[in-house]
mmCIF file of N, CA and C in Angstrom:
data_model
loop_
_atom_site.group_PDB
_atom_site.id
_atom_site.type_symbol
_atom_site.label_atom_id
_atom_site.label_comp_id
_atom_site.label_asym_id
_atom_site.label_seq_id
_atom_site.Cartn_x
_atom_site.Cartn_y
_atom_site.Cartn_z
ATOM 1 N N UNK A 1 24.455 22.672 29.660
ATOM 2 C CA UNK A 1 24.588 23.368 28.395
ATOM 3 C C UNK A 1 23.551 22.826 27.431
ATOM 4 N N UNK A 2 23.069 23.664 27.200
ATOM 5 C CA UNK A 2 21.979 23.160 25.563
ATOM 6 C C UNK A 2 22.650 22.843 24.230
ATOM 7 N N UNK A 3 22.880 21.726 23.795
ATOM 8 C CA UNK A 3 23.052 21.048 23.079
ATOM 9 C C UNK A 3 22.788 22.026 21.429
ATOM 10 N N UNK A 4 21.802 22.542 21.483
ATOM 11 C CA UNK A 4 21.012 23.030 20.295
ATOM 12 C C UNK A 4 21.384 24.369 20.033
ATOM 13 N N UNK A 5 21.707 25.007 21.336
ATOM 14 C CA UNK A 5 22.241 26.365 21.170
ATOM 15 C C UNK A 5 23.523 26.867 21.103
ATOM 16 N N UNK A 6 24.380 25.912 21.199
ATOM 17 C CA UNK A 6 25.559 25.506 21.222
ATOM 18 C C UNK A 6 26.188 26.150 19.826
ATOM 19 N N UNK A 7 27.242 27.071 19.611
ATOM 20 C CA UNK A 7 27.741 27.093 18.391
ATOM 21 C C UNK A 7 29.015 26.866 17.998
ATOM 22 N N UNK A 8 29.253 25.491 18.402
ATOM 23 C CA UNK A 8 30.319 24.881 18.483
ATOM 24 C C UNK A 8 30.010 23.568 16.991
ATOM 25 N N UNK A 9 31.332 23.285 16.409
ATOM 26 C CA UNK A 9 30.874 22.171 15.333
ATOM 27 C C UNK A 9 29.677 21.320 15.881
ATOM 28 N N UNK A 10 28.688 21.370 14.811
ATOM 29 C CA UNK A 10 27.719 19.488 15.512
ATOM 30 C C UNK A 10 28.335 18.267 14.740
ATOM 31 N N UNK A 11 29.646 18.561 14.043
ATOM 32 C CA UNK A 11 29.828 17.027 13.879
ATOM 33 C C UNK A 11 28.768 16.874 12.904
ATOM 34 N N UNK A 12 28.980 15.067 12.851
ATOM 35 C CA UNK A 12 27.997 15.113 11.576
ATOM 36 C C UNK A 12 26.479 14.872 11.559
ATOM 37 N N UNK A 13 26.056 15.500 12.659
ATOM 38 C CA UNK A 13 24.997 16.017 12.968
ATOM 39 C C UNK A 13 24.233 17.562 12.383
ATOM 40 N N UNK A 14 22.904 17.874 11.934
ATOM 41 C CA UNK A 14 22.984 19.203 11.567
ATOM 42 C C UNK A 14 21.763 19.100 12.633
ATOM 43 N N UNK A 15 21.915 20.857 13.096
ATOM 44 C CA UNK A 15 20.822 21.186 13.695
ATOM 45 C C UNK A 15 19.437 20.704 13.914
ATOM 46 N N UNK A 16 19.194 20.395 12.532
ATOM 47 C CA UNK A 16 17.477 19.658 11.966
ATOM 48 C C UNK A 16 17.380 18.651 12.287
ATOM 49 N N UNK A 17 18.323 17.562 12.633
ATOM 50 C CA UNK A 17 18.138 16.231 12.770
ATOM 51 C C UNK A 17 18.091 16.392 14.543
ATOM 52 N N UNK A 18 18.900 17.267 15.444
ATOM 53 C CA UNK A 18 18.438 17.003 16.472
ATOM 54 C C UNK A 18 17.028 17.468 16.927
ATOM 55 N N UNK A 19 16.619 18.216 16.295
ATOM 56 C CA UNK A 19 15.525 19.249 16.346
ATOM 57 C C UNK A 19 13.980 17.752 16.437
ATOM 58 N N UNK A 20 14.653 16.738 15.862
ATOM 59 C CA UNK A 20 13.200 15.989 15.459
ATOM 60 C C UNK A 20 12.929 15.515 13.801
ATOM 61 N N UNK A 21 13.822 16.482 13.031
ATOM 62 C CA UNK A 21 13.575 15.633 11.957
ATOM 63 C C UNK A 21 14.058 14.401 11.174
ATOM 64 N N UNK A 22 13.492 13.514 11.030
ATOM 65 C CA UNK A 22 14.195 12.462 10.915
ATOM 66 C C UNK A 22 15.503 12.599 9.746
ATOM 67 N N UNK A 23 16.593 11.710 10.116
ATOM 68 C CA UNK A 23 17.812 12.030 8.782
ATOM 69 C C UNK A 23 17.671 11.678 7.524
ATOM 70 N N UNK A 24 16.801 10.682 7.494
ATOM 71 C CA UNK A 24 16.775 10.428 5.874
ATOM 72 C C UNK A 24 15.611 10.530 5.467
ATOM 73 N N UNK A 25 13.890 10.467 5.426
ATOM 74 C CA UNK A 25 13.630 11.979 4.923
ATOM 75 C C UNK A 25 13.562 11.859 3.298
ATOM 76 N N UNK A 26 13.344 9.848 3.019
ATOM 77 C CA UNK A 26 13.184 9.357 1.589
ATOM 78 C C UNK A 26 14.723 9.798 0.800
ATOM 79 N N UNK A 27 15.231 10.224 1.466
ATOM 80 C CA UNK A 27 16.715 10.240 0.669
ATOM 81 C C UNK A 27 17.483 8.638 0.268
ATOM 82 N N UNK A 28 17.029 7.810 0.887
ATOM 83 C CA UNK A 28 17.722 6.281 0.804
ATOM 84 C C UNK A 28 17.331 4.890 1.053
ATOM 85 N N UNK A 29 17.832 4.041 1.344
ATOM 86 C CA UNK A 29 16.742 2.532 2.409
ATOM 87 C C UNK A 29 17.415 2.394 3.120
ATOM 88 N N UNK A 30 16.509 2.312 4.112
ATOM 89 C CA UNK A 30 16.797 1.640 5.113
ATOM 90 C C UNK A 30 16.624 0.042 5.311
ATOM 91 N N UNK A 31 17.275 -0.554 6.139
ATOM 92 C CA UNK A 31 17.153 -1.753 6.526
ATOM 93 C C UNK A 31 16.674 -1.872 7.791
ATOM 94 N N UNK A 32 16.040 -2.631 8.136
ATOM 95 C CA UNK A 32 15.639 -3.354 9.281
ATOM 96 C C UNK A 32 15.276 -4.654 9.339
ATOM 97 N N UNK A 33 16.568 -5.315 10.262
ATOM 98 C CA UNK A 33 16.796 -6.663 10.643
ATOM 99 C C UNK A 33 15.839 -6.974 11.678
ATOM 100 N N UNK A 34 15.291 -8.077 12.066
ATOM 101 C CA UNK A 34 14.620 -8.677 12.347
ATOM 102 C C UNK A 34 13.154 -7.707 12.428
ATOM 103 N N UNK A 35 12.475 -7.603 11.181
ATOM 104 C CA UNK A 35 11.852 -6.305 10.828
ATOM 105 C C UNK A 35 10.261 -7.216 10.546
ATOM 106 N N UNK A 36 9.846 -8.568 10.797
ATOM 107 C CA UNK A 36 8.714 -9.051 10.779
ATOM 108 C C UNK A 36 8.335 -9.547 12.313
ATOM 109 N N UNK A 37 9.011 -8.840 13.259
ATOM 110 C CA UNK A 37 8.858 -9.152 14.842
ATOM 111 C C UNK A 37 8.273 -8.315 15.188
ATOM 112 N N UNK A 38 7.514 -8.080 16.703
ATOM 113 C CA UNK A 38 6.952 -7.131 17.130
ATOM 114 C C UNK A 38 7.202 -6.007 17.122
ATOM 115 N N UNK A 39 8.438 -5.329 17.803
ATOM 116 C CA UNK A 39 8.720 -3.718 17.321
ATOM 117 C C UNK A 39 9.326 -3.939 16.037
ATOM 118 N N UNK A 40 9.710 -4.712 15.660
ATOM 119 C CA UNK A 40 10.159 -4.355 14.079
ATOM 120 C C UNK A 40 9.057 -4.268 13.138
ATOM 121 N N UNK A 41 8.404 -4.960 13.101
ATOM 122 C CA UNK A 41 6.825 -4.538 12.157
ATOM 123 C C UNK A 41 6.646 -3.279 12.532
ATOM 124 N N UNK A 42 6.331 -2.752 13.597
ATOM 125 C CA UNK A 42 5.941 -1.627 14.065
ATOM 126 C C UNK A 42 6.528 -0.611 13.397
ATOM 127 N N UNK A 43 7.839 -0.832 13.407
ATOM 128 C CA UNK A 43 8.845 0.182 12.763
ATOM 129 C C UNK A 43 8.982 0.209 11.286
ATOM 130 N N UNK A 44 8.980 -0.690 10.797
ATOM 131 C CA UNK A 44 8.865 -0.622 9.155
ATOM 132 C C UNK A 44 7.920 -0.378 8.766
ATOM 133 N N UNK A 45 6.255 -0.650 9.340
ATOM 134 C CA UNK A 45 5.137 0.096 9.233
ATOM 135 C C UNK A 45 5.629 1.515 9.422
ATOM 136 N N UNK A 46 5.799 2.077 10.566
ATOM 137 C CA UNK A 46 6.083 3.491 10.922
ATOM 138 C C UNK A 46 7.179 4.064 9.044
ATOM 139 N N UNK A 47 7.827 3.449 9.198
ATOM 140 C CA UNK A 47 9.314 4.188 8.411
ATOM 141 C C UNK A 47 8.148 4.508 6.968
ATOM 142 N N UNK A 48 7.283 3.355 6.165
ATOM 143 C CA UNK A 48 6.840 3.112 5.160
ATOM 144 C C UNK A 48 5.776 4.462 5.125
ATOM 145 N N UNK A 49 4.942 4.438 5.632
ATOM 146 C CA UNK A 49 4.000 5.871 6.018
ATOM 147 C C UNK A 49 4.752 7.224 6.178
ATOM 148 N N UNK A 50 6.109 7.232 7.079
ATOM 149 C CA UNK A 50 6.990 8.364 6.900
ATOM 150 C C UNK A 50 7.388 8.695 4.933
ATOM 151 N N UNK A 51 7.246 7.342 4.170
ATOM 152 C CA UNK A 51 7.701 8.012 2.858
ATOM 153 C C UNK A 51 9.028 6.927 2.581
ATOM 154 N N UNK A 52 10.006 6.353 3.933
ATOM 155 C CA UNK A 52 11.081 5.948 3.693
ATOM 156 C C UNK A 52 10.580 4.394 2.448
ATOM 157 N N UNK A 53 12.163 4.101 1.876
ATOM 158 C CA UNK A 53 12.193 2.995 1.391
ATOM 159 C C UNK A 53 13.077 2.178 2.101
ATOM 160 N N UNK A 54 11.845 1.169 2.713
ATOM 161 C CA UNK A 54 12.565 -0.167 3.649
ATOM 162 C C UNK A 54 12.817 -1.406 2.831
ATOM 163 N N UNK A 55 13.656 -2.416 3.315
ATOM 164 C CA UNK A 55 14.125 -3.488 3.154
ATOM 165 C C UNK A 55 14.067 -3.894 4.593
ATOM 166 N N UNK A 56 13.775 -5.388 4.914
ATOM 167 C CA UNK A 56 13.916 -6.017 5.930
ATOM 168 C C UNK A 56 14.734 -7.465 5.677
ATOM 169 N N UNK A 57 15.563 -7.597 6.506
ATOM 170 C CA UNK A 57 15.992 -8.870 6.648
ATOM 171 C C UNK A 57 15.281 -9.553 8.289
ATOM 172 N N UNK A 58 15.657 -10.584 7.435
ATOM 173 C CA UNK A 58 14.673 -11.886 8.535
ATOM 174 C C UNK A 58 14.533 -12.822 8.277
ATOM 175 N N UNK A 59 14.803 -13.917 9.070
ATOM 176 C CA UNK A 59 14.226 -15.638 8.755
ATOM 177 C C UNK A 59 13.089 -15.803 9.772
ATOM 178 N N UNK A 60 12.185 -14.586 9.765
ATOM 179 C CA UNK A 60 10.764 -15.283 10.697
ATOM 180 C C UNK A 60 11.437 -16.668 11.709
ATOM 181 N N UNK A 61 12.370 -16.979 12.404
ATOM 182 C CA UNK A 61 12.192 -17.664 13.157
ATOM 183 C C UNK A 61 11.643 -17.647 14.271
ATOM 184 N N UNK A 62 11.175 -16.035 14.861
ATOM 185 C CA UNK A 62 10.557 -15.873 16.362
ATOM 186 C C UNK A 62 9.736 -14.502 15.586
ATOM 187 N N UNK A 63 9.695 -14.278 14.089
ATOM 188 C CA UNK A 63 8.514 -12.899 13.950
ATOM 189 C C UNK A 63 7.960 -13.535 13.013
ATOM 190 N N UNK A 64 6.707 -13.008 12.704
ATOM 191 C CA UNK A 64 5.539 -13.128 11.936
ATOM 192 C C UNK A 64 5.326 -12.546 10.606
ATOM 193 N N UNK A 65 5.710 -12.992 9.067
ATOM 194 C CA UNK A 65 5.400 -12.475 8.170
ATOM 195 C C UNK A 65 4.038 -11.831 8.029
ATOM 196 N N UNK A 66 2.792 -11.670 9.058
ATOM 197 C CA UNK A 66 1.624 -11.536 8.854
ATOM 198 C C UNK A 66 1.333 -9.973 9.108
ATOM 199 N N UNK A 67 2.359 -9.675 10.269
ATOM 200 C CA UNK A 67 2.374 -8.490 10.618
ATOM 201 C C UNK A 67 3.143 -7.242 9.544
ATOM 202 N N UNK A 68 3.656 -7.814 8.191
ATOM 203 C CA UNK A 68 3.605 -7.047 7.826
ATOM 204 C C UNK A 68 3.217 -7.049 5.918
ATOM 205 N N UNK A 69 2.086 -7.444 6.237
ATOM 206 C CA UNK A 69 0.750 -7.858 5.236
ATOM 207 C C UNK A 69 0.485 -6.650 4.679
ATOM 208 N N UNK A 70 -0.009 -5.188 5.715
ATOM 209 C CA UNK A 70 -0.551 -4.227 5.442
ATOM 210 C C UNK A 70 0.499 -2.874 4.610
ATOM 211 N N UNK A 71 1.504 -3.952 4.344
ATOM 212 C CA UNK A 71 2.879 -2.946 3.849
ATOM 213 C C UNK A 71 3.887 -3.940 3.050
ATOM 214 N N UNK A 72 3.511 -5.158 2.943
ATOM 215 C CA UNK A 72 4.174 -6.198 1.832
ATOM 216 C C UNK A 72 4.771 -5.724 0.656
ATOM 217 N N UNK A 73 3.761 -4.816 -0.301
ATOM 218 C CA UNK A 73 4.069 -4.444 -1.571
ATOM 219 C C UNK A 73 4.560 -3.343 -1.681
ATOM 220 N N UNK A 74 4.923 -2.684 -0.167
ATOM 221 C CA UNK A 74 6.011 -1.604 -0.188
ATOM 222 C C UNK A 74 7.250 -1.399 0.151
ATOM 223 N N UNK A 75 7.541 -3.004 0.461
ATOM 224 C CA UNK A 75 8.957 -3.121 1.293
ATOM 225 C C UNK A 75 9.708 -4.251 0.425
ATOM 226 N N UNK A 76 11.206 -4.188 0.562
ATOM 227 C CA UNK A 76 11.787 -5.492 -0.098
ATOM 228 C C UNK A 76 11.527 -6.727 1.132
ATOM 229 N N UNK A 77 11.758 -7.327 1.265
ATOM 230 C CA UNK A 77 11.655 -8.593 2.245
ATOM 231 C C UNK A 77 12.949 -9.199 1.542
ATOM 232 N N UNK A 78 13.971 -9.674 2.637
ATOM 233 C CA UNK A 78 15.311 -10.740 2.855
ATOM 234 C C UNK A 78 15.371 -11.569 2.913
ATOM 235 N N UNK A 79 14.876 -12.886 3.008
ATOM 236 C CA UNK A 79 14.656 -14.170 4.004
ATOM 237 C C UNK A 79 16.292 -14.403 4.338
ATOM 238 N N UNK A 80 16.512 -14.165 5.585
ATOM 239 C CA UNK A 80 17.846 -14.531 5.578
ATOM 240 C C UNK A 80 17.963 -14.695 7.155
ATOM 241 N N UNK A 81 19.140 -15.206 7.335
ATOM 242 C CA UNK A 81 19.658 -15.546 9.273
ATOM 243 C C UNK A 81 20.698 -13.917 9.279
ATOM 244 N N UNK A 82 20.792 -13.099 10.597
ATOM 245 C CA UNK A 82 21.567 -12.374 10.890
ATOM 246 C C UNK A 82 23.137 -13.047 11.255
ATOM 247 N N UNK A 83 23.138 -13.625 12.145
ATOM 248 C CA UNK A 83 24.338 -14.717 12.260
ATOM 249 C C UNK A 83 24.787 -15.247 10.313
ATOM 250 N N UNK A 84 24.266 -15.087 9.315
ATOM 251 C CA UNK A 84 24.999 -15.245 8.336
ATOM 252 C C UNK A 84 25.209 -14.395 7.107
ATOM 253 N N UNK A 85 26.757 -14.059 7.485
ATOM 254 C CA UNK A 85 27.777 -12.811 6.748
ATOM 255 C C UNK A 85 27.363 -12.788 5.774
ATOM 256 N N UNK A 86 26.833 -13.473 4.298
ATOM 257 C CA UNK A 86 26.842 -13.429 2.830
ATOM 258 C C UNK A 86 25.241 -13.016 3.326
ATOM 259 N N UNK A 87 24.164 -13.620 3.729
ATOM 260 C CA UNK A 87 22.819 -12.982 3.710
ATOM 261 C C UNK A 87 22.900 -11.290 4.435
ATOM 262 N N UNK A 88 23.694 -11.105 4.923
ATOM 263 C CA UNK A 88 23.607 -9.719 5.692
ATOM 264 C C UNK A 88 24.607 -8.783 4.674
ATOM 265 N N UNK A 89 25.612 -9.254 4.197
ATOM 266 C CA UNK A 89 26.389 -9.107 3.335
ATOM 267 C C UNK A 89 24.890 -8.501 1.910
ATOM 268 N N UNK A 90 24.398 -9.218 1.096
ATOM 269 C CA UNK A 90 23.565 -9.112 0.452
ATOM 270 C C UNK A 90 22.442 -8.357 0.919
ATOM 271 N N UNK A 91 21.863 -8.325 1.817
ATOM 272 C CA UNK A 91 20.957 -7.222 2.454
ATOM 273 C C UNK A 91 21.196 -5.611 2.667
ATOM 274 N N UNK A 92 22.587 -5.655 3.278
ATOM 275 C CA UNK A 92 23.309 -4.605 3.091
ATOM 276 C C UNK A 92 23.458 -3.310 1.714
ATOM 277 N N UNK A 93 23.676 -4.514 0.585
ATOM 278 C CA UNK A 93 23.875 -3.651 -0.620
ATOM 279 C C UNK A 93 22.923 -2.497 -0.550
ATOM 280 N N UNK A 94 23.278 -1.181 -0.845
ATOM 281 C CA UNK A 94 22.153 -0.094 -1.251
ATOM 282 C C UNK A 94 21.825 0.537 -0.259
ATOM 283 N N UNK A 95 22.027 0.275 1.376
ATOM 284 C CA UNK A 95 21.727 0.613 2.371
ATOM 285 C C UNK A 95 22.576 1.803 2.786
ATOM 286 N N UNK A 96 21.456 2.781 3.460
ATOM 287 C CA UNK A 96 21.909 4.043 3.956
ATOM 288 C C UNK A 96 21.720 4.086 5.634
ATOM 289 N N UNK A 97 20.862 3.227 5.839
ATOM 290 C CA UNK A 97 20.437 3.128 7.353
ATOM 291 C C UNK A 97 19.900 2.055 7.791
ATOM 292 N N UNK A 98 20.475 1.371 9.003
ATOM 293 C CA UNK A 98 19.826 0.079 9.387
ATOM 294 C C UNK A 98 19.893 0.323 11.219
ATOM 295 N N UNK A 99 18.145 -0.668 11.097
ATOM 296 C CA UNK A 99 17.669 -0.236 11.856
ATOM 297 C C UNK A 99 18.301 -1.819 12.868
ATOM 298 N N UNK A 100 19.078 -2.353 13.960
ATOM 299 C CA UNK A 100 19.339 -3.173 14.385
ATOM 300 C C UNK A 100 18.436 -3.778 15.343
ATOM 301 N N UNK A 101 17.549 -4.925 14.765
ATOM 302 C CA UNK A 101 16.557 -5.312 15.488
ATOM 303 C C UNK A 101 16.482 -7.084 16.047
ATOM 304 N N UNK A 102 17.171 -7.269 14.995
ATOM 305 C CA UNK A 102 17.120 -9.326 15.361
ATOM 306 C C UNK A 102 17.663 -9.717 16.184
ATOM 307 N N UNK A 103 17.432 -10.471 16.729
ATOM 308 C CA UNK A 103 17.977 -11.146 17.784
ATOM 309 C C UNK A 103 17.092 -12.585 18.516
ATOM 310 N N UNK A 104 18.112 -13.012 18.771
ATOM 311 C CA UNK A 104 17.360 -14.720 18.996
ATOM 312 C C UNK A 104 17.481 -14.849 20.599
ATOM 313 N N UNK A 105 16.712 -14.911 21.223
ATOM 314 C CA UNK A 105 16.261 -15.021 22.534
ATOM 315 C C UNK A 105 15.881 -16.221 23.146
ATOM 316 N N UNK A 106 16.195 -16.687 24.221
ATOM 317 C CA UNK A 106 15.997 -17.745 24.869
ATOM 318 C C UNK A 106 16.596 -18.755 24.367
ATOM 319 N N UNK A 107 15.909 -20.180 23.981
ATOM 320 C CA UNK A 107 16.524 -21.259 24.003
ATOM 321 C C UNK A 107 15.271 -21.706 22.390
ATOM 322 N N UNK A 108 15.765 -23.292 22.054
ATOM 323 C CA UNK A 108 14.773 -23.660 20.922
ATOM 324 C C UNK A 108 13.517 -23.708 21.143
ATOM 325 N N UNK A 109 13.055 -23.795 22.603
ATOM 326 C CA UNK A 109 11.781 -24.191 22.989
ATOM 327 C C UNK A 109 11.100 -22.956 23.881
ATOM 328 N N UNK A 110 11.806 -21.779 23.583
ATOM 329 C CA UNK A 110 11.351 -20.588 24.144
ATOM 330 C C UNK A 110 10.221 -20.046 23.846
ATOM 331 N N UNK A 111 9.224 -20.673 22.923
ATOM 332 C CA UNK A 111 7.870 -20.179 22.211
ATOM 333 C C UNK A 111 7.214 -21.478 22.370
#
């Protein structure tokens, strides 16, 4: 069955968003956690050029504040740990969409 042609409720889905257009579309911020790492730079670069307003949380412990140099003065920046409730808690405020990216991998000596 095609999904798209379907005229059954979409839930809280509308047509346009499966179609390709993105949902928010400068309507809100987004967040993205661990958002100075490799695909996360990538992505908050990407979102910032789409028009969106990002916020990133992150304690650079395994990403690179450098990578996102070329978009600094367009994003909020967090310094914060994901593992802690009041910094994610505070990051959160204002947020319409978060993008779930952090995560701590390997061991202390994994880099």
């Amino acid at each position: 069955m095609d999904l798209l042609s379907d005229d059954r409720s979409m839930g809280p889905f509308d047509r346009q968003e499966l179609r390709g257009r993105p949902a928010m579309s400068g309507q809100g911020t987004v967040l993205v956690t661990g958002g100075s790492g490799f695909i996360g730079s990538a992505l908050v670069q990407a979102l910032v050029r789409s028009g969106e307003t990002v916020r990133v949380l992150d304690d650079n412990s395994r990403g690179a504040p450098r990578r996102l140099a070329a978009v600094e003065r367009d994003i909020e920046f967090v310094q914060g740990d994901i593992r802690d409730a009041a910094a994610v808690d505070a990051a959160m405020r204002g947020i319409d969409e978060v993008h779930h990216l952090a995560y701590v991998n390997g061991t202390a000596t994994f880099y």
